[in-house]
Short mmCIF file of C-alpha atoms and ligand atoms in Angstrom, two decimals:
data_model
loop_
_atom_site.label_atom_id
_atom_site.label_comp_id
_atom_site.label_asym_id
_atom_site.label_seq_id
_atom_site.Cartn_x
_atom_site.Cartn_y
_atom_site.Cartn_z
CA UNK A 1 23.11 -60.54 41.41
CA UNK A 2 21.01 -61.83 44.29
CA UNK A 3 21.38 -59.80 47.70
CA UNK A 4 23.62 -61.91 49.97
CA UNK A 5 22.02 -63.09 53.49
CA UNK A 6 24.13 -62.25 56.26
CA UNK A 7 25.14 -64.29 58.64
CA UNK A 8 27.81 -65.31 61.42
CA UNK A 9 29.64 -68.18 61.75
CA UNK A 10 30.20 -69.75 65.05
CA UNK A 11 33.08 -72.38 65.39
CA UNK A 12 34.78 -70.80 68.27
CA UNK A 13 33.84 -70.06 71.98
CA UNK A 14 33.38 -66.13 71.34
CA UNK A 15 31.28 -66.19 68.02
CA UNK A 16 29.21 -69.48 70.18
CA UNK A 17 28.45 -67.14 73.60
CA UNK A 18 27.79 -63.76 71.52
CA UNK A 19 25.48 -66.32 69.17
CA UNK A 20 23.88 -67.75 72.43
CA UNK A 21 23.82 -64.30 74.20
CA UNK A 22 21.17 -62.71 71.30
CA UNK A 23 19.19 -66.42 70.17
CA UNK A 24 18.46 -66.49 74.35
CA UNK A 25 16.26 -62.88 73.46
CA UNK A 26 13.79 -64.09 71.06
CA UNK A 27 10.86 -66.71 72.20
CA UNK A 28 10.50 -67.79 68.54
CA UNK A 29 13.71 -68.86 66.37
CA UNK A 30 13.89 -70.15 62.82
CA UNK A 31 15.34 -73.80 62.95
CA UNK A 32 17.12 -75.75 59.90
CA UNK A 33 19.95 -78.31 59.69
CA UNK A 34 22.62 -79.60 57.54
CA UNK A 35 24.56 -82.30 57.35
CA UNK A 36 25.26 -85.76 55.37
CA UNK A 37 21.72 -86.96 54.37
CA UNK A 38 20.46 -86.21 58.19
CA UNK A 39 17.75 -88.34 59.95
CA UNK A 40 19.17 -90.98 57.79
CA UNK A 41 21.26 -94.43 59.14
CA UNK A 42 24.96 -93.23 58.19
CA UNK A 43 23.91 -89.75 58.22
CA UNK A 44 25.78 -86.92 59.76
CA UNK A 45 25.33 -83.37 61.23
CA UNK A 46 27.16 -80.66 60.17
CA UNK A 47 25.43 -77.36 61.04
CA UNK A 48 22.67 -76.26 63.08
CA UNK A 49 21.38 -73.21 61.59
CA UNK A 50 19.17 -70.90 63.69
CA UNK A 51 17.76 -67.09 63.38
CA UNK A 52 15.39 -64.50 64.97
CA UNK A 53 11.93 -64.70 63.81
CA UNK A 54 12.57 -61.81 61.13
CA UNK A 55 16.06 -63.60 60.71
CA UNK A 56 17.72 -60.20 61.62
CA UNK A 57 20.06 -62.11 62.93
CA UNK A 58 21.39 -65.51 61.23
CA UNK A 59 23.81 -67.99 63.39
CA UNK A 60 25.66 -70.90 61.47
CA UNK A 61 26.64 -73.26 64.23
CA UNK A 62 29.36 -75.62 62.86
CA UNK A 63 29.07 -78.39 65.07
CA UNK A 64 32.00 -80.47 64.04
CA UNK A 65 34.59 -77.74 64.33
CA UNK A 66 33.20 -76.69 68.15
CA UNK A 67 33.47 -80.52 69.12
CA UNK A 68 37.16 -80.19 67.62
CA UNK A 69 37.67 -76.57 69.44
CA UNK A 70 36.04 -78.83 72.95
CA UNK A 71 33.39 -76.20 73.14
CA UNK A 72 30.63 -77.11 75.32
CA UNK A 73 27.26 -77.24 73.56
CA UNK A 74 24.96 -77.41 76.19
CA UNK A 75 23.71 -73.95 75.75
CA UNK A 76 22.71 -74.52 72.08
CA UNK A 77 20.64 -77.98 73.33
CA UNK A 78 19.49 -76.23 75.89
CA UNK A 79 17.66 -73.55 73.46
CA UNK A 80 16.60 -76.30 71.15
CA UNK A 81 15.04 -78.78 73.91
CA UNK A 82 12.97 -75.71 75.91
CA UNK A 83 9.42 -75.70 74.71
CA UNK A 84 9.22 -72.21 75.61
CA UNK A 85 11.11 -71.02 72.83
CA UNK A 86 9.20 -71.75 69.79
CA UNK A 87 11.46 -73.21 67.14
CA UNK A 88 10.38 -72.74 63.52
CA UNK A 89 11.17 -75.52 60.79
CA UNK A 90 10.23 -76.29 57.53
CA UNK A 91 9.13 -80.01 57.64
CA UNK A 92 11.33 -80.42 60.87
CA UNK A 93 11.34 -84.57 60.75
CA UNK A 94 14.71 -84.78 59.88
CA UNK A 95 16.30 -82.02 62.13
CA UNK A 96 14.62 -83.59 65.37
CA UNK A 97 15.73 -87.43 64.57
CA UNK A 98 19.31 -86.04 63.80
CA UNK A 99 19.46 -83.83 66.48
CA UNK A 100 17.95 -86.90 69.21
CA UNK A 101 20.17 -89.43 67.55
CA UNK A 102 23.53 -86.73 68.13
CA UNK A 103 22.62 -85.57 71.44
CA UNK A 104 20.24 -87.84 72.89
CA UNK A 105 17.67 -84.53 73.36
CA UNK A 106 14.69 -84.04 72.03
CA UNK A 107 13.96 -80.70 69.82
CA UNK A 108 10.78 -79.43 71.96
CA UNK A 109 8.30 -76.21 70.93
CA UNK A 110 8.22 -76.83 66.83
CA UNK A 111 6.16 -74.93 64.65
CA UNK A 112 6.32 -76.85 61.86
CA UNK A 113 5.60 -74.93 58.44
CA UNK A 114 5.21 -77.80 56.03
CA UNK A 115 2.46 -79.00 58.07
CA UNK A 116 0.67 -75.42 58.82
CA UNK A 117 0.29 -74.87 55.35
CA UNK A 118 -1.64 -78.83 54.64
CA UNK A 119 -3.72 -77.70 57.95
CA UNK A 120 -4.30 -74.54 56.18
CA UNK A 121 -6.16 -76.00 53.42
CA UNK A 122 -8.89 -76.65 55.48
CA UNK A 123 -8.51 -74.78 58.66
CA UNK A 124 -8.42 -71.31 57.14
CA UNK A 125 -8.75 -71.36 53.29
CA UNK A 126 -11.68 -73.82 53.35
CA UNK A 127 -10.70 -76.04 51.08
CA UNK A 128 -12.99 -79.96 51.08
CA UNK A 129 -12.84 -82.99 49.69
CA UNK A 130 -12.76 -81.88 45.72
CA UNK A 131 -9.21 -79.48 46.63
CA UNK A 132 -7.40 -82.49 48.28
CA UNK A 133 -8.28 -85.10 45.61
CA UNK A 134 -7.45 -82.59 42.83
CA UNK A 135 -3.85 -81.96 44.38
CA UNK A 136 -3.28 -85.87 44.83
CA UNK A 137 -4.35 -86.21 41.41
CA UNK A 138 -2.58 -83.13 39.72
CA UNK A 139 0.91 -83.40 41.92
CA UNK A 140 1.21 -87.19 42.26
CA UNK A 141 -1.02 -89.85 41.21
CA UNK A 142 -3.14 -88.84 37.79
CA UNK A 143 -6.75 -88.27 38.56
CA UNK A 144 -8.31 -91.68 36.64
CA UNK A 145 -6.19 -93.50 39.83
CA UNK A 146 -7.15 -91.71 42.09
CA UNK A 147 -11.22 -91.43 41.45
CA UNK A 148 -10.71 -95.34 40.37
CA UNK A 149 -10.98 -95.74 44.50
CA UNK A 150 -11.44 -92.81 46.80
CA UNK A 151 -11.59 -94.83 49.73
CA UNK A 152 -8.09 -95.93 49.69
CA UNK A 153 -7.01 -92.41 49.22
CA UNK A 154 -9.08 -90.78 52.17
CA UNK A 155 -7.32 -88.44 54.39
CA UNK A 156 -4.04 -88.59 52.32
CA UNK A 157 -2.57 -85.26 51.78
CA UNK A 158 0.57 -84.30 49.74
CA UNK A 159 2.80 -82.21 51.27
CA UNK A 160 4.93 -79.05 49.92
CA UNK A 161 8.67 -78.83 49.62
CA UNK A 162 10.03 -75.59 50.69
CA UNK A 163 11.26 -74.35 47.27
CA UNK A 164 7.42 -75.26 45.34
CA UNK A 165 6.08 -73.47 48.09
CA UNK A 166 8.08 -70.19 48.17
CA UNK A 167 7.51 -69.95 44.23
CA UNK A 168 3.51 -70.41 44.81
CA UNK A 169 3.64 -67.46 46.79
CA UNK A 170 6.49 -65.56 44.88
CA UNK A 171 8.37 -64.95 47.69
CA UNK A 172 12.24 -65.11 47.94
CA UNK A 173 12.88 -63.94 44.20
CA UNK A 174 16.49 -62.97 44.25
CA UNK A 175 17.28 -64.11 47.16
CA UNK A 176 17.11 -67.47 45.68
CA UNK A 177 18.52 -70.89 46.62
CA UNK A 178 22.41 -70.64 44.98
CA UNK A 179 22.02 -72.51 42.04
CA UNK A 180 25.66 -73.93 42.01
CA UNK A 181 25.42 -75.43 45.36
CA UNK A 182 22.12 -77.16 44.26
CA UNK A 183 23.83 -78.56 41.31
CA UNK A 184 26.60 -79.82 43.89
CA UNK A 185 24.52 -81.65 45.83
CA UNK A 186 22.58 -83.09 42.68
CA UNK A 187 26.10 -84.50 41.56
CA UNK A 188 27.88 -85.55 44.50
CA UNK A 189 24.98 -85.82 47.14
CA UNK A 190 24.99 -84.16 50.72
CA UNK A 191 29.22 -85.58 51.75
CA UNK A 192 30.00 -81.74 50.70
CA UNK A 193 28.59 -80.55 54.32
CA UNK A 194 31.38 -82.92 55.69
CA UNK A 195 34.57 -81.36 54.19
CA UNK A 196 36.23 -78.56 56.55
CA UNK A 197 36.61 -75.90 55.93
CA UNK A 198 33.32 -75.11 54.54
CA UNK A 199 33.16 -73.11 51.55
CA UNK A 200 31.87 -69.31 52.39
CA UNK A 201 29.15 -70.50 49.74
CA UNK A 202 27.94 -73.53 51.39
CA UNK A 203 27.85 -71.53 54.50
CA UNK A 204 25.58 -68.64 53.27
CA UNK A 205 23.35 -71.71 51.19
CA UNK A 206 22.72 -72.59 54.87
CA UNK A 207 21.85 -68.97 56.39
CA UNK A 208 19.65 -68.58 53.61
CA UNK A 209 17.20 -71.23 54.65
CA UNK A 210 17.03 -69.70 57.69
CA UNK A 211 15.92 -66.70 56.02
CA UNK A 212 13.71 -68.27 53.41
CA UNK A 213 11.70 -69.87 56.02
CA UNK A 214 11.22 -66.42 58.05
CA UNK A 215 9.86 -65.29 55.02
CA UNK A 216 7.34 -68.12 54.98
CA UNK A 217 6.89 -67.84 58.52
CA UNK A 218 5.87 -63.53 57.89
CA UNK A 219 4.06 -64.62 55.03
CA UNK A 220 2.11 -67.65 56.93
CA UNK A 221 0.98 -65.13 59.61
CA UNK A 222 -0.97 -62.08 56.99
CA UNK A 223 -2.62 -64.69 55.47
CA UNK A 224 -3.71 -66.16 59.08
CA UNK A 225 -3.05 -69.48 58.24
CA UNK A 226 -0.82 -68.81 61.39
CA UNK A 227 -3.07 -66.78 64.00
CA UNK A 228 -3.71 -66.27 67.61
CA UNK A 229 -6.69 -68.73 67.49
CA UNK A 230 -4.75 -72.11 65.68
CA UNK A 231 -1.20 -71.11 67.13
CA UNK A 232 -1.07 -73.21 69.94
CA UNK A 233 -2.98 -76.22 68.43
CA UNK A 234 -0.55 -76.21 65.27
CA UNK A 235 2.53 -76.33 67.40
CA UNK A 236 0.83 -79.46 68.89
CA UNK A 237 0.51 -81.00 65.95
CA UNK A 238 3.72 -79.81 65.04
CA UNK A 239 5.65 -81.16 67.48
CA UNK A 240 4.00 -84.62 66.58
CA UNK A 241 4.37 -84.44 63.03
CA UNK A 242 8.31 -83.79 64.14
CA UNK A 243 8.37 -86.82 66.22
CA UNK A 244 6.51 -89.03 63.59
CA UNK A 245 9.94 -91.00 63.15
CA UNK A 246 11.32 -90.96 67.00
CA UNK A 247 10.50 -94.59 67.84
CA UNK A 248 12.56 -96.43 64.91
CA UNK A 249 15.35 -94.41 65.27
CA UNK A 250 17.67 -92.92 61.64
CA UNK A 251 15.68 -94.10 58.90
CA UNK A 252 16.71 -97.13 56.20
CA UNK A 253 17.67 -95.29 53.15
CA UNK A 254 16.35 -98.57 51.35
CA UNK A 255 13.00 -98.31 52.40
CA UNK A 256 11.37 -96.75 49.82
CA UNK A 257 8.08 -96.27 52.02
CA UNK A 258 10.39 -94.14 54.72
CA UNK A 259 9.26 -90.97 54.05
CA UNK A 260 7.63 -89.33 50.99
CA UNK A 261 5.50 -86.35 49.93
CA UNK A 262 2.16 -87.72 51.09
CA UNK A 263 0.79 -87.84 55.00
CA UNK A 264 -2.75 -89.04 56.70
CA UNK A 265 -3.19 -85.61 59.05
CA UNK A 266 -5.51 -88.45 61.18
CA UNK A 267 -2.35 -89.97 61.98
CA UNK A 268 -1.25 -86.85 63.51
CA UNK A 269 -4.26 -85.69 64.98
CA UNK A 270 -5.55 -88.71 66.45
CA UNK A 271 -6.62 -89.52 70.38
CA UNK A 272 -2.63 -90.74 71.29
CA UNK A 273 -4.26 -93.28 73.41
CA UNK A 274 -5.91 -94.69 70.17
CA UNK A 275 -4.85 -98.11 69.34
CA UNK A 276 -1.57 -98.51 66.69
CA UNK A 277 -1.11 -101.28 64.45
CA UNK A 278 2.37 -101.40 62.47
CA UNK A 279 2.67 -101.32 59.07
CA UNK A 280 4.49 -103.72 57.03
CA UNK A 281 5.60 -101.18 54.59
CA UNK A 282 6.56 -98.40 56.76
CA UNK A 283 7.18 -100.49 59.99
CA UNK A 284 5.16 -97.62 61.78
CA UNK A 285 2.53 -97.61 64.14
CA UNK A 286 -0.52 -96.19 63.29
CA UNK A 287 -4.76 -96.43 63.96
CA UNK A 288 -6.91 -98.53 62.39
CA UNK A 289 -7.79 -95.49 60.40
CA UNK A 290 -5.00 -95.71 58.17
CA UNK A 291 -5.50 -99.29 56.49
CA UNK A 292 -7.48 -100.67 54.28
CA UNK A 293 -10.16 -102.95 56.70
CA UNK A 294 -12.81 -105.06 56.16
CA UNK A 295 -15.43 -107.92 58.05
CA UNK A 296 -14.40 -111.74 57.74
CA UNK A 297 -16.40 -114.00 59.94
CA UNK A 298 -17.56 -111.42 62.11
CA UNK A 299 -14.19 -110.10 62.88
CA UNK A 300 -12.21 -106.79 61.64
CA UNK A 301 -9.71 -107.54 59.12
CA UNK A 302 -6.99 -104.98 57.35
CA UNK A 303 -3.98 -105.10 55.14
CA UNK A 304 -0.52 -105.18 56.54
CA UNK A 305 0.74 -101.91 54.55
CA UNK A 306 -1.12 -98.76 55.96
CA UNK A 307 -2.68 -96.91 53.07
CA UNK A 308 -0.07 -94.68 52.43
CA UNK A 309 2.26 -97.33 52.00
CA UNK A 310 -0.02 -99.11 49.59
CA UNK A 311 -0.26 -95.66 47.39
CA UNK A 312 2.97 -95.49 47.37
CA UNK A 313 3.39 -99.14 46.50
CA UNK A 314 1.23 -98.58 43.47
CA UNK A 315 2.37 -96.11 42.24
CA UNK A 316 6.34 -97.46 41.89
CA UNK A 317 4.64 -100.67 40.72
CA UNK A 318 6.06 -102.83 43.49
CA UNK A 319 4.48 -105.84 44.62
CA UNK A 320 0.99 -105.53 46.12
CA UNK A 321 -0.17 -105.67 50.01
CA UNK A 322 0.21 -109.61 51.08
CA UNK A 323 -2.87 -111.37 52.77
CA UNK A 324 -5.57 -109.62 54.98
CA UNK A 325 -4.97 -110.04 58.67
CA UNK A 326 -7.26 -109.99 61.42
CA UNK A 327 -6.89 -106.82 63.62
CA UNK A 328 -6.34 -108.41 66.89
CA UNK A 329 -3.29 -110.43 65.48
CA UNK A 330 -1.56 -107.24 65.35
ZN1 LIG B 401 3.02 -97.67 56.09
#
């Protein structure tokens, strides 16, 4: 049997001040939300999960039974919105559009896993062009696609889920995700974080992210992918890979170019004063950099889907980019 996470569940004004009383300690907390298909249009939050750094401690906010009990959440925003306090997330997109669309605050002072370890690849472990081509080919695409035109994939990096990422680095093994619960949510979807009361099961499945992702976080640091030197610059980036979605608002579970594995780190790491041009695909804006672009009569021309969005396009066989357009139409 797996070693149960421990955790405490916080639904009334004691467990919520004791909860706030030892989170307020720590300048770095482990970050991780649940809810009905959050950062989504009809989504829902449920619980805000948050730990220590070593997830010593493990809180399980249930937000819908405090707003029942008329408990005032300000002091929970009020740790998530201080950039001072270092929140750590694994691919945090979702948690930060669910928690602005909720609360009208922005989540401020991510350190955003999922995107340390891409900027690890070539920050600390070295790896060039021949690494990132060989993980778009192996994961995603099939390498005859993707040497067919390297241009169109340049820049493009696939990103890890949580769960292929703890296995590459064996950690978490028994302390695993609980298999039932997974099965739930592959049958009936994520409704089962709306029922009340919450299952003791479904409640440690939450706490255990929390954990998982300190381990990630420990792990992150010995290899220095995570160090004194990069720290500060990652949580930059972090916080704008975070906010990638803030301007549209929840995201159309329709649009199939919304959000997938694959990311163009330019995007992220680009001058923000650089000129944006919005996608057809994606409806985001983003530089010239990320579409396909080309000279017609002496002026810049480029696709209306970004790059990503044309990938993407390919490879679920929908219909191709429409016309060129000229750049200063945009
Ligand atoms: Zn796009």
């Amino acid at each position: 049997m797996p070693r149960p996470v421990d955790f405490t569940y916080c639904a009334d004004q004691a467990t919520f001040d004791h909860a706030i009383s030892t989170l307020s300690l720590s300048r770095t907390l482990i970050l991780d939300c649940e809810g009905l298909d959050i950062g989504m249009q009809e989504g829902a939050l449920s619980l805000i999960c948050l730990g220590t750094v070593t997830a010593d401690a493990i809180f399980v906010f249930d937000v819908l039974v405090l707003r029942d009990n008329g408990i005032n959440v300000n002091p929970l925003l009020r740790l998530l919105l201080t950039e001072d306090i270092t929140k750590v997330t694994w691919d945090g997109r979702m948690d930060f559009l669910e928690i602005q669309e909720t609360y009208a605050v922005e989540l401020n002072g991510v350190l955003d896993l999922q995107l340390a370890e891409v900027m690890s690849r070539m920050w600390v472990r070295g790896e060039g062009e021949r690494q990132r081509t060989n993980r778009l080919a192996s994961r995603y695409f099939g390498f005859h696609v993707v040497k067919n035109d390297p241009d169109l994939y340049d820049g493009i990096h696939i990103v890890l889920g949580m769960a292929n990422c703890l296995k590459e680095h064996h950690l978490g093994d028994g302390i695993e995700k609980d298999p039932e619960v997974i099965a739930m949510h592959r049958a009936n979807g994520t409704a089962l974080w709306l029922e009340r009361p919450l299952s003791e099961r479904l409640l440690r499945y939450a706490a255990t992210d929390i954990y998982l992702i300190s381990l990630l976080h420990e792990d992150f640091k010995r290899k220095s992918w995570i160090n004194a030197a990069n720290r500060s610059e990652l949580q930059w980036y972090s916080q704008r890979y975070v906010t990638m979605f803030q301007d549209g608002g929840r995201l159309d579970p329709e649009n199939v170019f919304m959000k997938g594995p694959l990311i163009m780190l330019s995007e992220i790491t680009a001058d923000t004063n650089a000129a944006r041009y919005e996608c057809s695909g994606c409806g985001r804006r983003k530089p010239i950099y990320c579409f396909e672009t080309r000279w017609a009569n002496m002026w810049p021309q480029r696709l209306p889907r970004c790059r990503v969005c044309t990938v993407v396009a390919l490879k679920r066989q929908l219909p191709p980019n429409e016309d060129w357009m000229y750049v200063f139409d945009a």
